[in-house]
Amino acid sequence: MSWLLPVFLLLCLGAGAARRVPVYDAFLEGAQEGLDTARRILPSLTAMLCAIRAFSACGLLDPLCALLSPAVAWAGIPKETLPLMLLRPLSGSASLAMLKSILHAYGPDSRIGLVASVMMGSSETVFYTCGVYLAAAGVKKSRHTVPCALLAWLAGSFAAGLLIPGA
Amino acid sequence: MMLQFLFGALMGFSLLYGLARGTEAETVAAMLGGAGEAVASAIAMAGGFAFFCGMLSILRRAGAAEWLGRRLSPLLRRLLGPTLPKEALESAALNLTANLLGLGNAATPMGVKAARQMAKGGPAASDALCMFLVINSSSVQLLPASVIALRAAEGSRDPGAVALPALLATLVSTAVGVISCKLAEKKA
């Protein structure tokens, strides 16, 4: 699958050329936005990585994950990725910090690292997204929104475990 | 709210537990280590992230958002219901295509506009708004740029290897969200 990304990048360039887009200027514009985003998430990433590291060090995370792992093991979800799965709907920066932690500890190309990466990409910060839009729309009763969104999150997480072949 | 609680609970609990067990020194060391790591990894991944945002920006300037929006509109109309005003449908389509292209900043104002137009002033969310939020929070994304950049920063041999499985997983999650939402609509 290593051809996928270069082909996608070629597609970006090709579409730009076909529509006479000044590709260099367009790239700079996007790169500026990307750098601004990276700078903007830094404080929350720092806060969350501190909290996650401290919590991991206190020694309660491992037994907690071991306790929950039978419930997800059937889908091939490694117990090491459970904290990421649980944090994903709560906070974007916390889950990014957790993903970083996992990739660092087990390696980005290990099965654990791959499942964690797919998990991160398969879902969104459910509570934050729903909260922002419901507040903006002035709606008090969200009806079935949150249960359905959480069901989608569960399905995405299980898909992440099933899509990455086991060792 | 959620973040206040999460941050406070994780920090407070770790410190108290560390003090109780006499491992407070390790806890503080881990905490500060995390702070340094956050800065290091943000810098390490900033380049890759900026690169993907740059490439996606070329795609956007080539009119990809409008092109995708036109193709998504018929599907969206079926999901959000035929009674939805055209304006709301257009905002929703633009929001979803911006999300597809990973343009979170551009997506939010469009999404807010769409959500307002769907709310219809009542205290309870309409069917269309519920569906729109479920689709939005299951994140259909063409390219998980931050994940790929982070993998590259951690020294992966093939950082893009997760692009296809992530797309498939996100399609599964969106499909489950949409189906459960339709079932809940019928029940109500």
mmCIF file of C-alpha atoms in Angstrom:
data_model
loop_
_atom_site.group_PDB
_atom_site.id
_atom_site.type_symbol
_atom_site.label_atom_id
_atom_site.label_comp_id
_atom_site.label_asym_id
_atom_site.label_seq_id
_atom_site.Cartn_x
_atom_site.Cartn_y
_atom_site.Cartn_z
ATOM 1 C CA MET A 1 0.000 0.000 0.000
ATOM 2 C CA SER A 2 3.037 2.276 -0.011
ATOM 3 C CA TRP A 3 1.988 3.632 -3.438
ATOM 4 C CA LEU A 4 -1.227 5.119 -2.058
ATOM 5 C CA LEU A 5 0.218 8.282 -0.567
ATOM 6 C CA PRO A 6 2.466 9.271 -3.504
ATOM 7 C CA VAL A 7 -0.476 8.678 -5.874
ATOM 8 C CA PHE A 8 -2.675 10.877 -3.716
ATOM 9 C CA LEU A 9 -0.032 13.616 -3.687
ATOM 10 C CA LEU A 10 0.283 13.345 -7.482
ATOM 11 C CA LEU A 11 -3.488 13.705 -7.691
ATOM 12 C CA CYS A 12 -3.274 16.941 -5.672
ATOM 13 C CA LEU A 13 -0.607 18.318 -8.021
ATOM 14 C CA GLY A 14 -2.433 17.081 -11.121
ATOM 15 C CA ALA A 15 -5.752 18.619 -10.074
ATOM 16 C CA GLY A 16 -3.950 21.867 -9.298
ATOM 17 C CA ALA A 17 -2.205 21.928 -12.667
ATOM 18 C CA ALA A 18 -5.405 21.066 -14.539
ATOM 19 C CA ARG A 19 -7.249 23.973 -12.912
ATOM 20 C CA ARG A 20 -4.326 26.397 -13.343
ATOM 21 C CA VAL A 21 -3.822 26.760 -9.573
ATOM 22 C CA PRO A 22 -0.568 28.482 -8.566
ATOM 23 C CA VAL A 23 0.536 25.310 -6.766
ATOM 24 C CA TYR A 24 3.437 26.817 -4.863
ATOM 25 C CA ASP A 25 1.353 29.695 -3.479
ATOM 26 C CA ALA A 26 -1.487 27.329 -2.611
ATOM 27 C CA PHE A 27 0.953 25.031 -0.808
ATOM 28 C CA LEU A 28 2.389 27.922 1.219
ATOM 29 C CA GLU A 29 -1.097 29.024 2.223
ATOM 30 C CA GLY A 30 -1.997 25.564 3.511
ATOM 31 C CA ALA A 31 1.386 25.009 5.161
ATOM 32 C CA GLN A 32 0.969 28.292 7.043
ATOM 33 C CA GLU A 33 -2.391 27.103 8.341
ATOM 34 C CA GLY A 34 -0.877 23.751 9.315
ATOM 35 C CA LEU A 35 1.940 25.396 11.264
ATOM 36 C CA ASP A 36 -0.547 27.696 13.015
ATOM 37 C CA THR A 37 -2.613 24.655 14.003
ATOM 38 C CA ALA A 38 0.453 22.853 15.349
ATOM 39 C CA ARG A 39 1.315 25.922 17.426
ATOM 40 C CA ARG A 40 -2.249 26.318 18.651
ATOM 41 C CA ILE A 41 -2.601 22.742 19.915
ATOM 42 C CA LEU A 42 0.734 22.834 21.768
ATOM 43 C CA PRO A 43 -0.599 24.072 25.164
ATOM 44 C CA SER A 44 -3.385 21.487 25.311
ATOM 45 C CA LEU A 45 -1.049 18.761 24.066
ATOM 46 C CA THR A 46 1.390 19.652 26.857
ATOM 47 C CA ALA A 47 -1.327 19.599 29.516
ATOM 48 C CA MET A 48 -2.691 16.268 28.379
ATOM 49 C CA LEU A 49 0.649 14.523 27.903
ATOM 50 C CA CYS A 50 1.625 15.553 31.461
ATOM 51 C CA ALA A 51 -1.622 14.178 32.841
ATOM 52 C CA ILE A 52 -1.380 10.944 30.839
ATOM 53 C CA ARG A 53 2.248 10.349 31.750
ATOM 54 C CA ALA A 54 1.571 10.955 35.432
ATOM 55 C CA PHE A 55 -1.412 8.631 35.388
ATOM 56 C CA SER A 56 0.552 5.914 33.582
ATOM 57 C CA ALA A 57 3.415 6.248 36.073
ATOM 58 C CA CYS A 58 1.173 5.867 39.119
ATOM 59 C CA GLY A 59 0.646 2.236 38.097
ATOM 60 C CA LEU A 60 -3.122 2.021 37.933
ATOM 61 C CA LEU A 61 -3.478 2.168 34.159
ATOM 62 C CA ASP A 62 -2.203 -1.351 33.464
ATOM 63 C CA PRO A 63 -4.559 -3.234 35.812
ATOM 64 C CA LEU A 64 -7.447 -1.065 34.571
ATOM 65 C CA CYS A 65 -6.710 -2.010 30.961
ATOM 66 C CA ALA A 66 -6.217 -5.676 31.858
ATOM 67 C CA LEU A 67 -9.653 -5.597 33.475
ATOM 68 C CA LEU A 68 -11.348 -4.188 30.368
ATOM 69 C CA SER A 69 -9.408 -6.061 27.720
ATOM 70 C CA PRO A 70 -11.569 -9.263 27.580
ATOM 71 C CA ALA A 71 -14.461 -7.100 26.343
ATOM 72 C CA VAL A 72 -12.524 -5.967 23.256
ATOM 73 C CA ALA A 73 -10.070 -8.822 22.683
ATOM 74 C CA TRP A 74 -12.462 -10.632 20.296
ATOM 75 C CA ALA A 75 -12.002 -7.810 17.759
ATOM 76 C CA GLY A 76 -8.232 -8.026 18.003
ATOM 77 C CA ILE A 77 -7.892 -4.783 19.947
ATOM 78 C CA PRO A 78 -4.651 -4.951 21.973
ATOM 79 C CA LYS A 79 -5.087 -3.901 25.600
ATOM 80 C CA GLU A 80 -2.309 -1.330 25.169
ATOM 81 C CA THR A 81 -4.570 0.696 22.856
ATOM 82 C CA LEU A 82 -7.522 0.735 25.284
ATOM 83 C CA PRO A 83 -6.617 4.051 26.931
ATOM 84 C CA LEU A 84 -6.583 5.671 23.483
ATOM 85 C CA MET A 85 -9.935 4.129 22.607
ATOM 86 C CA LEU A 86 -11.476 5.463 25.818
ATOM 87 C CA LEU A 87 -9.987 8.950 25.445
ATOM 88 C CA ARG A 88 -10.876 9.335 21.751
ATOM 89 C CA PRO A 89 -14.460 10.614 22.180
ATOM 90 C CA LEU A 90 -13.512 12.843 25.137
ATOM 91 C CA SER A 91 -10.667 14.986 23.873
ATOM 92 C CA GLY A 92 -8.711 15.445 20.666
ATOM 93 C CA SER A 93 -5.526 16.631 22.340
ATOM 94 C CA ALA A 94 -5.663 13.924 25.019
ATOM 95 C CA SER A 95 -6.060 11.208 22.397
ATOM 96 C CA LEU A 96 -3.289 12.681 20.242
ATOM 97 C CA ALA A 97 -1.036 12.715 23.326
ATOM 98 C CA MET A 98 -2.012 9.119 24.078
ATOM 99 C CA LEU A 99 -1.312 8.057 20.469
ATOM 100 C CA LYS A 100 2.097 9.689 20.707
ATOM 101 C CA SER A 101 2.758 7.786 23.920
ATOM 102 C CA ILE A 102 1.756 4.465 22.345
ATOM 103 C CA LEU A 103 3.782 4.992 19.146
ATOM 104 C CA HIS A 104 6.770 5.929 21.259
ATOM 105 C CA ALA A 105 6.512 2.913 23.564
ATOM 106 C CA TYR A 106 5.700 0.172 21.030
ATOM 107 C CA GLY A 107 6.913 1.618 17.719
ATOM 108 C CA PRO A 108 4.762 3.097 14.931
ATOM 109 C CA ASP A 109 5.117 -0.013 12.724
ATOM 110 C CA SER A 110 4.202 -2.583 15.398
ATOM 111 C CA ARG A 111 0.691 -4.027 15.358
ATOM 112 C CA ILE A 112 -0.158 -2.036 18.500
ATOM 113 C CA GLY A 113 1.096 1.140 16.815
ATOM 114 C CA LEU A 114 -0.887 0.464 13.635
ATOM 115 C CA VAL A 115 -4.149 -0.319 15.455
ATOM 116 C CA ALA A 116 -3.720 2.828 17.564
ATOM 117 C CA SER A 117 -3.118 4.966 14.458
ATOM 118 C CA VAL A 118 -6.210 3.636 12.698
ATOM 119 C CA MET A 119 -8.271 4.068 15.868
ATOM 120 C CA MET A 120 -7.235 7.712 16.064
ATOM 121 C CA GLY A 121 -8.219 8.293 12.431
ATOM 122 C CA SER A 122 -11.509 6.410 12.625
ATOM 123 C CA SER A 123 -13.417 8.639 15.001
ATOM 124 C CA GLU A 124 -13.857 12.227 16.114
ATOM 125 C CA THR A 125 -14.133 13.984 19.487
ATOM 126 C CA VAL A 126 -17.789 13.016 19.874
ATOM 127 C CA PHE A 127 -18.646 15.036 22.983
ATOM 128 C CA TYR A 128 -16.833 18.145 21.821
ATOM 129 C CA THR A 129 -18.321 18.116 18.303
ATOM 130 C CA CYS A 130 -21.860 17.511 19.546
ATOM 131 C CA GLY A 131 -21.438 20.094 22.305
ATOM 132 C CA VAL A 132 -20.226 22.852 19.983
ATOM 133 C CA TYR A 133 -22.920 22.381 17.355
ATOM 134 C CA LEU A 134 -25.800 21.860 19.793
ATOM 135 C CA ALA A 135 -24.799 24.987 21.694
ATOM 136 C CA ALA A 136 -24.478 26.958 18.459
ATOM 137 C CA ALA A 137 -27.912 25.800 17.329
ATOM 138 C CA GLY A 138 -29.444 26.620 20.731
ATOM 139 C CA VAL A 139 -30.789 23.099 21.145
ATOM 140 C CA LYS A 140 -31.253 21.650 24.651
ATOM 141 C CA LYS A 141 -32.436 18.101 23.957
ATOM 142 C CA SER A 142 -30.061 16.153 21.747
ATOM 143 C CA ARG A 143 -32.357 13.062 21.602
ATOM 144 C CA HIS A 144 -30.556 10.067 20.067
ATOM 145 C CA THR A 145 -27.486 12.014 18.874
ATOM 146 C CA VAL A 146 -24.968 11.004 21.552
ATOM 147 C CA PRO A 147 -25.924 7.285 21.803
ATOM 148 C CA CYS A 148 -25.717 6.929 17.995
ATOM 149 C CA ALA A 149 -22.422 8.820 17.834
ATOM 150 C CA LEU A 150 -20.978 6.584 20.553
ATOM 151 C CA LEU A 151 -22.163 3.505 18.692
ATOM 152 C CA ALA A 152 -20.294 4.812 15.636
ATOM 153 C CA TRP A 153 -17.193 5.322 17.783
ATOM 154 C CA LEU A 154 -17.384 1.730 19.065
ATOM 155 C CA ALA A 155 -17.807 0.416 15.511
ATOM 156 C CA GLY A 156 -14.813 2.446 14.305
ATOM 157 C CA SER A 157 -12.624 1.176 17.152
ATOM 158 C CA PHE A 158 -13.573 -2.448 16.529
ATOM 159 C CA ALA A 159 -12.986 -1.939 12.805
ATOM 160 C CA ALA A 160 -9.484 -0.686 13.640
ATOM 161 C CA GLY A 161 -8.765 -3.938 15.492
ATOM 162 C CA LEU A 162 -10.246 -6.110 12.749
ATOM 163 C CA LEU A 163 -8.628 -4.297 9.807
ATOM 164 C CA ILE A 164 -5.063 -4.681 11.054
ATOM 165 C CA PRO A 165 -4.140 -8.369 10.725
ATOM 166 C CA GLY A 166 -2.884 -10.026 13.889
ATOM 167 C CA ALA A 167 0.672 -11.276 14.266
ATOM 168 C CA MET B 1 -16.300 21.008 31.095
ATOM 169 C CA MET B 2 -15.145 17.588 29.969
ATOM 170 C CA LEU B 3 -11.534 18.703 29.704
ATOM 171 C CA GLN B 4 -11.519 20.428 33.100
ATOM 172 C CA PHE B 5 -12.690 17.202 34.639
ATOM 173 C CA LEU B 6 -10.356 14.953 32.655
ATOM 174 C CA PHE B 7 -7.259 17.031 33.334
ATOM 175 C CA GLY B 8 -8.105 17.639 37.005
ATOM 176 C CA ALA B 9 -8.995 14.020 37.683
ATOM 177 C CA LEU B 10 -5.938 12.498 35.970
ATOM 178 C CA MET B 11 -3.502 14.945 37.585
ATOM 179 C CA GLY B 12 -5.085 14.980 41.045
ATOM 180 C CA PHE B 13 -5.507 11.250 41.232
ATOM 181 C CA SER B 14 -1.957 10.509 40.062
ATOM 182 C CA LEU B 15 -0.452 12.890 42.615
ATOM 183 C CA LEU B 16 -2.557 11.603 45.513
ATOM 184 C CA TYR B 17 -1.915 7.978 44.605
ATOM 185 C CA GLY B 18 1.814 8.690 44.188
ATOM 186 C CA LEU B 19 1.989 10.363 47.606
ATOM 187 C CA ALA B 20 0.098 7.502 49.226
ATOM 188 C CA ARG B 21 2.410 4.893 47.746
ATOM 189 C CA GLY B 22 5.589 6.918 48.221
ATOM 190 C CA THR B 23 6.233 7.135 44.471
ATOM 191 C CA GLU B 24 5.564 10.874 44.250
ATOM 192 C CA ALA B 25 9.042 11.579 42.878
ATOM 193 C CA GLU B 26 8.480 9.249 39.916
ATOM 194 C CA THR B 27 5.055 10.757 39.289
ATOM 195 C CA VAL B 28 6.432 14.286 39.110
ATOM 196 C CA ALA B 29 9.324 13.158 36.932
ATOM 197 C CA ALA B 30 6.904 11.460 34.531
ATOM 198 C CA MET B 31 4.693 14.559 34.471
ATOM 199 C CA LEU B 32 7.564 16.866 33.549
ATOM 200 C CA GLY B 33 8.870 14.335 31.057
ATOM 201 C CA GLY B 34 5.488 14.448 29.366
ATOM 202 C CA ALA B 35 5.662 18.229 29.115
ATOM 203 C CA GLY B 36 9.026 18.126 27.386
ATOM 204 C CA GLU B 37 7.880 15.345 25.094
ATOM 205 C CA ALA B 38 4.777 17.284 24.060
ATOM 206 C CA VAL B 39 6.883 20.191 22.828
ATOM 207 C CA ALA B 40 9.410 17.907 21.124
ATOM 208 C CA SER B 41 6.749 15.889 19.330
ATOM 209 C CA ALA B 42 4.729 18.962 18.295
ATOM 210 C CA ILE B 43 7.860 20.376 16.671
ATOM 211 C CA ALA B 44 8.760 17.023 15.107
ATOM 212 C CA MET B 45 5.316 16.583 13.574
ATOM 213 C CA ALA B 46 4.697 20.217 12.646
ATOM 214 C CA GLY B 47 6.689 19.890 9.427
ATOM 215 C CA GLY B 48 4.852 16.814 8.181
ATOM 216 C CA PHE B 49 1.516 18.270 9.195
ATOM 217 C CA ALA B 50 2.232 21.550 7.407
ATOM 218 C CA PHE B 51 3.269 19.563 4.328
ATOM 219 C CA PHE B 52 -0.052 17.676 4.126
ATOM 220 C CA CYS B 53 -2.031 20.836 4.807
ATOM 221 C CA GLY B 54 -0.109 22.455 1.939
ATOM 222 C CA MET B 55 -0.890 19.631 -0.475
ATOM 223 C CA LEU B 56 -4.552 19.563 0.563
ATOM 224 C CA SER B 57 -4.673 23.303 0.046
ATOM 225 C CA ILE B 58 -3.706 22.781 -3.622
ATOM 226 C CA LEU B 59 -6.582 20.312 -3.909
ATOM 227 C CA ARG B 60 -8.961 22.817 -2.328
ATOM 228 C CA ARG B 61 -7.830 25.657 -4.610
ATOM 229 C CA ALA B 62 -8.444 23.315 -7.554
ATOM 230 C CA GLY B 63 -12.111 23.295 -6.510
ATOM 231 C CA ALA B 64 -12.219 19.904 -4.821
ATOM 232 C CA ALA B 65 -14.628 21.096 -2.105
ATOM 233 C CA GLU B 66 -17.260 22.237 -4.617
ATOM 234 C CA TRP B 67 -16.755 19.136 -6.766
ATOM 235 C CA LEU B 68 -17.168 16.805 -3.782
ATOM 236 C CA GLY B 69 -20.049 18.896 -2.467
ATOM 237 C CA ARG B 70 -22.012 18.443 -5.696
ATOM 238 C CA ARG B 71 -21.471 14.695 -5.572
ATOM 239 C CA LEU B 72 -22.413 14.428 -1.902
ATOM 240 C CA SER B 73 -25.576 16.555 -2.091
ATOM 241 C CA PRO B 74 -27.961 13.861 -3.409
ATOM 242 C CA LEU B 75 -26.766 11.397 -0.749
ATOM 243 C CA LEU B 76 -27.030 14.041 1.958
ATOM 244 C CA ARG B 77 -30.546 14.953 0.894
ATOM 245 C CA ARG B 78 -31.598 11.346 1.352
ATOM 246 C CA LEU B 79 -29.958 11.150 4.789
ATOM 247 C CA LEU B 80 -31.091 14.514 6.144
ATOM 248 C CA GLY B 81 -34.623 14.335 4.772
ATOM 249 C CA PRO B 82 -36.353 15.886 1.755
ATOM 250 C CA THR B 83 -37.939 18.725 3.752
ATOM 251 C CA LEU B 84 -34.603 20.332 4.579
ATOM 252 C CA PRO B 85 -34.184 23.846 3.106
ATOM 253 C CA LYS B 86 -31.703 24.068 0.229
ATOM 254 C CA GLU B 87 -29.534 26.515 2.173
ATOM 255 C CA ALA B 88 -29.062 24.127 5.097
ATOM 256 C CA LEU B 89 -28.211 21.302 2.714
ATOM 257 C CA GLU B 90 -25.559 23.428 1.011
ATOM 258 C CA SER B 91 -23.936 24.411 4.319
ATOM 259 C CA ALA B 92 -23.972 20.780 5.448
ATOM 260 C CA ALA B 93 -22.362 19.629 2.185
ATOM 261 C CA LEU B 94 -19.624 22.266 2.460
ATOM 262 C CA ASN B 95 -18.982 21.346 6.094
ATOM 263 C CA LEU B 96 -18.630 17.648 5.286
ATOM 264 C CA THR B 97 -16.338 18.215 2.305
ATOM 265 C CA ALA B 98 -14.139 20.525 4.393
ATOM 266 C CA ASN B 99 -13.945 17.721 6.976
ATOM 267 C CA LEU B 100 -13.140 15.212 4.221
ATOM 268 C CA LEU B 101 -10.216 17.389 3.174
ATOM 269 C CA GLY B 102 -9.082 17.758 6.793
ATOM 270 C CA LEU B 103 -9.840 21.483 6.975
ATOM 271 C CA GLY B 104 -11.194 21.580 10.503
ATOM 272 C CA ASN B 105 -10.978 25.364 10.767
ATOM 273 C CA ALA B 106 -12.927 25.950 7.586
ATOM 274 C CA ALA B 107 -15.445 23.259 8.480
ATOM 275 C CA THR B 108 -16.647 24.574 11.843
ATOM 276 C CA PRO B 109 -18.278 27.861 10.721
ATOM 277 C CA MET B 110 -20.082 26.004 7.904
ATOM 278 C CA GLY B 111 -21.223 23.332 10.349
ATOM 279 C CA VAL B 112 -22.499 25.936 12.812
ATOM 280 C CA LYS B 113 -24.479 27.573 10.005
ATOM 281 C CA ALA B 114 -25.945 24.242 8.940
ATOM 282 C CA ALA B 115 -26.814 23.305 12.547
ATOM 283 C CA ARG B 116 -28.594 26.647 13.096
ATOM 284 C CA GLN B 117 -30.653 26.189 9.940
ATOM 285 C CA MET B 118 -31.603 22.667 10.993
ATOM 286 C CA ALA B 119 -32.558 23.548 14.564
ATOM 287 C CA LYS B 120 -35.825 25.286 13.617
ATOM 288 C CA GLY B 121 -35.912 27.118 16.954
ATOM 289 C CA GLY B 122 -37.331 24.247 19.030
ATOM 290 C CA PRO B 123 -35.702 22.962 22.252
ATOM 291 C CA ALA B 124 -35.263 19.438 20.824
ATOM 292 C CA ALA B 125 -32.938 18.552 17.964
ATOM 293 C CA SER B 126 -34.670 17.766 14.648
ATOM 294 C CA ASP B 127 -34.059 14.436 12.888
ATOM 295 C CA ALA B 128 -31.851 16.239 10.379
ATOM 296 C CA LEU B 129 -29.717 17.843 13.104
ATOM 297 C CA CYS B 130 -29.229 14.515 14.917
ATOM 298 C CA MET B 131 -28.147 12.853 11.678
ATOM 299 C CA PHE B 132 -25.835 15.719 10.772
ATOM 300 C CA LEU B 133 -24.133 15.598 14.192
ATOM 301 C CA VAL B 134 -23.732 11.830 14.079
ATOM 302 C CA ILE B 135 -22.114 12.002 10.626
ATOM 303 C CA ASN B 136 -19.905 14.844 11.802
ATOM 304 C CA SER B 137 -18.732 13.151 14.981
ATOM 305 C CA SER B 138 -17.871 9.928 13.161
ATOM 306 C CA SER B 139 -15.328 11.884 11.089
ATOM 307 C CA VAL B 140 -15.105 10.920 7.454
ATOM 308 C CA GLN B 141 -11.583 11.960 6.561
ATOM 309 C CA LEU B 142 -9.735 11.397 3.283
ATOM 310 C CA LEU B 143 -6.288 11.614 4.851
ATOM 311 C CA PRO B 144 -5.544 11.551 8.605
ATOM 312 C CA ALA B 145 -2.772 14.150 8.240
ATOM 313 C CA SER B 146 -1.926 14.562 11.943
ATOM 314 C CA VAL B 147 -1.707 10.781 12.476
ATOM 315 C CA ILE B 148 0.595 10.312 9.462
ATOM 316 C CA ALA B 149 2.773 13.255 10.539
ATOM 317 C CA LEU B 150 3.028 11.878 14.082
ATOM 318 C CA ARG B 151 3.980 8.431 12.760
ATOM 319 C CA ALA B 152 6.684 9.979 10.588
ATOM 320 C CA ALA B 153 7.977 11.946 13.583
ATOM 321 C CA GLU B 154 8.207 8.678 15.553
ATOM 322 C CA GLY B 155 10.394 7.143 12.828
ATOM 323 C CA SER B 156 7.899 4.946 10.992
ATOM 324 C CA ARG B 157 9.165 3.162 7.857
ATOM 325 C CA ASP B 158 5.786 3.654 6.156
ATOM 326 C CA PRO B 159 3.837 6.461 7.848
ATOM 327 C CA GLY B 160 1.101 6.385 5.193
ATOM 328 C CA ALA B 161 0.358 2.674 5.705
ATOM 329 C CA VAL B 162 -2.619 3.570 7.892
ATOM 330 C CA ALA B 163 -4.329 5.839 5.342
ATOM 331 C CA LEU B 164 -6.467 3.123 3.716
ATOM 332 C CA PRO B 165 -7.427 1.184 6.881
ATOM 333 C CA ALA B 166 -8.271 4.479 8.590
ATOM 334 C CA LEU B 167 -10.534 5.449 5.698
ATOM 335 C CA LEU B 168 -12.243 2.031 5.824
ATOM 336 C CA ALA B 169 -12.656 2.191 9.617
ATOM 337 C CA THR B 170 -14.130 5.665 9.420
ATOM 338 C CA LEU B 171 -16.572 4.495 6.714
ATOM 339 C CA VAL B 172 -17.643 1.625 8.994
ATOM 340 C CA SER B 173 -18.168 3.999 11.911
ATOM 341 C CA THR B 174 -20.130 6.482 9.791
ATOM 342 C CA ALA B 175 -22.302 3.703 8.347
ATOM 343 C CA VAL B 176 -23.104 2.356 11.818
ATOM 344 C CA GLY B 177 -23.864 5.894 13.024
ATOM 345 C CA VAL B 178 -26.182 6.610 10.076
ATOM 346 C CA ILE B 179 -28.043 3.288 10.336
ATOM 347 C CA SER B 180 -28.551 3.542 14.109
ATOM 348 C CA CYS B 181 -29.707 7.132 13.674
ATOM 349 C CA LYS B 182 -32.286 6.126 11.035
ATOM 350 C CA LEU B 183 -33.553 3.332 13.324
ATOM 351 C CA ALA B 184 -33.854 5.734 16.261
ATOM 352 C CA GLU B 185 -35.756 8.211 14.057
ATOM 353 C CA LYS B 186 -38.304 5.567 13.074
ATOM 354 C CA LYS B 187 -38.816 4.507 16.685
ATOM 355 C CA ALA B 188 -39.537 8.028 17.900
#
